[in-house]
Short mmCIF file of C-alpha atoms in Angstrom, two decimals:
data_model
loop_
_atom_site.label_atom_id
_atom_site.label_comp_id
_atom_site.label_asym_id
_atom_site.label_seq_id
_atom_site.Cartn_x
_atom_site.Cartn_y
_atom_site.Cartn_z
CA MET A 176 -0.01 0.31 0.09
CA GLU A 177 1.51 3.43 -0.67
CA ALA A 178 -0.20 6.62 -0.34
CA LEU A 179 1.17 8.77 -2.86
CA GLY A 180 1.68 6.31 -5.35
CA SER A 181 5.12 6.95 -6.55
CA SER A 182 5.93 3.58 -7.79
CA VAL A 183 3.35 4.08 -10.38
CA LEU A 184 3.81 7.82 -11.08
CA GLU A 185 7.70 6.55 -11.55
CA ALA A 186 6.30 4.22 -13.68
CA MET A 187 3.97 6.02 -15.92
CA ARG A 188 7.07 8.90 -16.17
CA SER A 189 9.00 6.09 -17.64
CA GLY A 190 6.79 5.04 -20.09
CA VAL A 191 5.44 1.63 -18.20
CA PRO A 192 1.83 0.50 -19.66
CA VAL A 193 0.63 1.26 -15.97
CA MET A 194 -2.11 -0.96 -14.28
CA THR A 195 -3.51 -0.88 -10.93
CA SER A 196 -6.70 -2.08 -8.78
CA ASN A 197 -9.13 0.60 -7.97
CA VAL A 198 -8.01 1.22 -4.90
CA GLY A 199 -6.54 5.20 -2.82
CA GLY A 200 -5.91 7.48 -5.20
CA LEU A 201 -4.40 5.04 -7.52
CA PRO A 202 -7.71 5.35 -10.41
CA GLU A 203 -7.04 9.37 -10.04
CA LEU A 204 -3.40 9.00 -11.30
CA ILE A 205 -4.20 6.41 -14.29
CA GLY A 206 -7.70 8.34 -15.06
CA GLN A 207 -10.91 7.35 -17.36
CA ASP A 208 -8.86 4.86 -19.24
CA GLU A 209 -6.26 7.47 -20.04
CA ARG A 210 -3.18 6.66 -18.80
CA GLY A 211 -3.45 2.82 -17.94
CA VAL A 212 -6.16 0.65 -16.78
CA VAL A 213 -7.46 -0.28 -13.50
CA VAL A 214 -9.12 -3.54 -12.79
CA LYS A 215 -11.89 -3.04 -10.00
CA THR A 216 -11.43 -6.26 -9.02
CA ASN A 217 -9.73 -9.00 -7.34
CA ASN A 218 -10.56 -12.00 -10.39
CA PRO A 219 -7.43 -13.06 -11.93
CA ALA A 220 -9.03 -13.41 -14.49
CA CYS A 221 -9.77 -10.16 -15.34
CA TRP A 222 -6.34 -8.96 -14.41
CA ALA A 223 -5.20 -11.65 -17.50
CA GLN A 224 -7.72 -9.88 -19.83
CA ALA A 225 -6.31 -6.53 -18.70
CA ILE A 226 -2.57 -7.38 -19.28
CA TYR A 227 -3.72 -9.42 -22.68
CA SER A 228 -5.77 -5.93 -23.92
CA LEU A 229 -2.26 -4.15 -23.34
CA LEU A 230 -0.85 -6.62 -26.05
CA ILE A 231 -2.91 -6.96 -28.27
CA ASN A 232 -3.93 -3.35 -28.90
CA GLN A 233 -0.31 -1.96 -28.83
CA GLU A 234 -2.13 1.66 -30.84
CA LYS A 235 -4.37 2.22 -27.56
CA THR A 236 -0.88 0.85 -25.25
CA GLN A 237 1.47 3.86 -26.84
CA HIS A 238 -1.20 6.17 -26.70
CA ARG A 239 -1.49 5.69 -22.59
CA ARG A 240 2.15 6.08 -22.86
CA GLY A 241 2.64 9.58 -24.14
CA ALA A 242 -0.51 10.45 -22.05
CA ALA A 243 0.81 9.13 -19.01
CA LYS A 244 4.42 10.60 -19.50
CA SER A 245 2.83 13.89 -20.18
CA PHE A 246 1.03 13.79 -17.21
CA VAL A 247 3.47 13.26 -14.80
CA GLU A 248 5.28 15.62 -16.70
CA GLN A 249 3.23 18.55 -16.47
CA ASN A 250 1.26 17.26 -12.76
CA ASN A 251 3.72 15.24 -10.74
CA SER A 252 7.12 16.12 -11.93
CA PRO A 253 9.55 16.23 -8.79
CA ALA A 254 10.09 19.62 -8.72
CA GLN A 255 6.40 20.52 -9.17
CA MET A 256 5.82 18.29 -6.10
CA ALA A 257 8.53 20.36 -4.56
CA LYS A 258 7.14 23.75 -5.61
CA GLN A 259 3.22 22.55 -4.39
CA TYR A 260 4.84 21.24 -0.76
CA LEU A 261 6.53 24.71 -0.77
CA SER A 262 3.39 26.52 -1.53
CA ILE A 263 1.86 24.55 1.62
CA TYR A 264 4.81 25.00 4.06
CA GLN A 265 4.62 28.94 3.38
CA SER A 266 0.79 29.24 3.45
CA VAL A 267 0.97 27.22 6.93
CA LEU A 268 4.23 28.70 8.38
CA GLY A 269 3.77 32.17 6.86
CA ASP A 270 7.35 33.49 4.81
#
Protein backbone atom coordinates (compact mmCIF):
# COMPACT_ATOMS: atom_id res chain seq x y z
CA MET A 1 0.00 0.00 0.00
CA GLU A 2 1.35 3.35 -0.97
CA ALA A 3 -0.22 6.69 -0.06
CA LEU A 4 1.27 8.82 -2.83
CA GLY A 5 1.54 6.34 -5.69
CA SER A 6 5.21 7.12 -6.28
CA SER A 7 5.93 3.77 -7.90
CA VAL A 8 3.01 4.29 -10.30
CA LEU A 9 4.22 7.81 -11.12
CA GLU A 10 7.75 6.54 -11.76
CA ALA A 11 6.42 3.81 -14.05
CA MET A 12 4.31 6.37 -15.90
CA ARG A 13 7.29 8.73 -16.22
CA SER A 14 9.33 5.85 -17.68
CA GLY A 15 6.68 4.95 -20.25
CA VAL A 16 5.84 1.62 -18.64
CA PRO A 17 2.20 0.58 -19.18
CA VAL A 18 0.49 0.80 -15.79
CA MET A 19 -2.24 -1.44 -14.46
CA THR A 20 -3.66 -0.96 -11.00
CA SER A 21 -6.59 -1.97 -8.90
CA ASN A 22 -9.22 0.56 -7.92
CA VAL A 23 -7.76 1.38 -4.51
CA GLY A 24 -6.82 4.68 -2.94
CA GLY A 25 -5.87 7.48 -5.28
CA LEU A 26 -4.34 5.28 -7.97
CA PRO A 27 -7.38 5.41 -10.28
CA GLU A 28 -7.10 9.21 -10.22
CA LEU A 29 -3.55 8.94 -11.55
CA ILE A 30 -4.62 6.58 -14.32
CA GLY A 31 -7.80 8.43 -15.31
CA GLN A 32 -10.71 6.90 -17.19
CA ASP A 33 -8.68 4.50 -19.35
CA GLU A 34 -6.47 7.45 -20.38
CA ARG A 35 -3.04 6.76 -18.93
CA GLY A 36 -3.27 3.08 -18.01
CA VAL A 37 -5.73 0.41 -16.99
CA VAL A 38 -7.72 0.20 -13.76
CA VAL A 39 -8.89 -3.32 -12.97
CA LYS A 40 -11.94 -3.10 -10.72
CA THR A 41 -11.84 -6.60 -9.31
CA ASN A 42 -9.51 -9.04 -7.63
CA ASN A 43 -10.48 -11.75 -10.13
CA PRO A 44 -7.30 -13.17 -11.77
CA ALA A 45 -9.14 -13.77 -15.06
CA CYS A 46 -9.97 -10.05 -15.27
CA TRP A 47 -6.33 -9.15 -14.65
CA ALA A 48 -5.24 -11.61 -17.34
CA GLN A 49 -7.71 -10.06 -19.79
CA ALA A 50 -6.41 -6.57 -18.99
CA ILE A 51 -2.81 -7.69 -19.59
CA TYR A 52 -3.85 -9.34 -22.83
CA SER A 53 -5.57 -6.15 -23.99
CA LEU A 54 -2.37 -4.15 -23.32
CA LEU A 55 -0.35 -6.60 -25.38
CA ILE A 56 -2.79 -6.88 -28.27
CA ASN A 57 -3.77 -3.25 -28.72
CA GLN A 58 -0.34 -1.68 -29.17
CA GLU A 59 -1.71 1.56 -30.62
CA LYS A 60 -3.85 2.21 -27.53
CA THR A 61 -0.98 1.15 -25.26
CA GLN A 62 1.36 3.63 -26.99
CA HIS A 63 -1.24 6.38 -26.62
CA ARG A 64 -1.56 5.63 -22.88
CA ARG A 65 2.23 5.70 -22.49
CA GLY A 66 2.45 9.14 -24.07
CA ALA A 67 -0.48 10.46 -22.04
CA ALA A 68 1.02 9.06 -18.84
CA LYS A 69 4.44 10.62 -19.44
CA SER A 70 2.86 13.97 -20.28
CA PHE A 71 0.62 13.84 -17.20
CA VAL A 72 3.55 13.18 -14.88
CA GLU A 73 5.76 15.83 -16.46
CA GLN A 74 3.02 18.47 -16.29
CA ASN A 75 1.43 17.65 -12.95
CA ASN A 76 3.55 15.33 -10.84
CA SER A 77 7.21 15.87 -11.61
CA PRO A 78 9.52 16.07 -8.60
CA ALA A 79 9.94 19.81 -9.27
CA GLN A 80 6.16 20.37 -9.43
CA MET A 81 5.61 18.39 -6.25
CA ALA A 82 8.37 20.30 -4.46
CA LYS A 83 6.74 23.61 -5.47
CA GLN A 84 3.39 22.39 -4.21
CA TYR A 85 4.86 21.28 -0.87
CA LEU A 86 6.73 24.58 -0.52
CA SER A 87 3.52 26.48 -1.17
CA ILE A 88 1.70 24.47 1.50
CA TYR A 89 4.50 25.01 4.04
CA GLN A 90 4.61 28.72 3.29
CA SER A 91 0.85 29.06 3.74
CA VAL A 92 1.01 27.25 7.08
CA LEU A 93 4.22 28.76 8.44
CA GLY A 94 4.26 32.08 6.61
CA ASP A 95 7.11 33.36 4.47
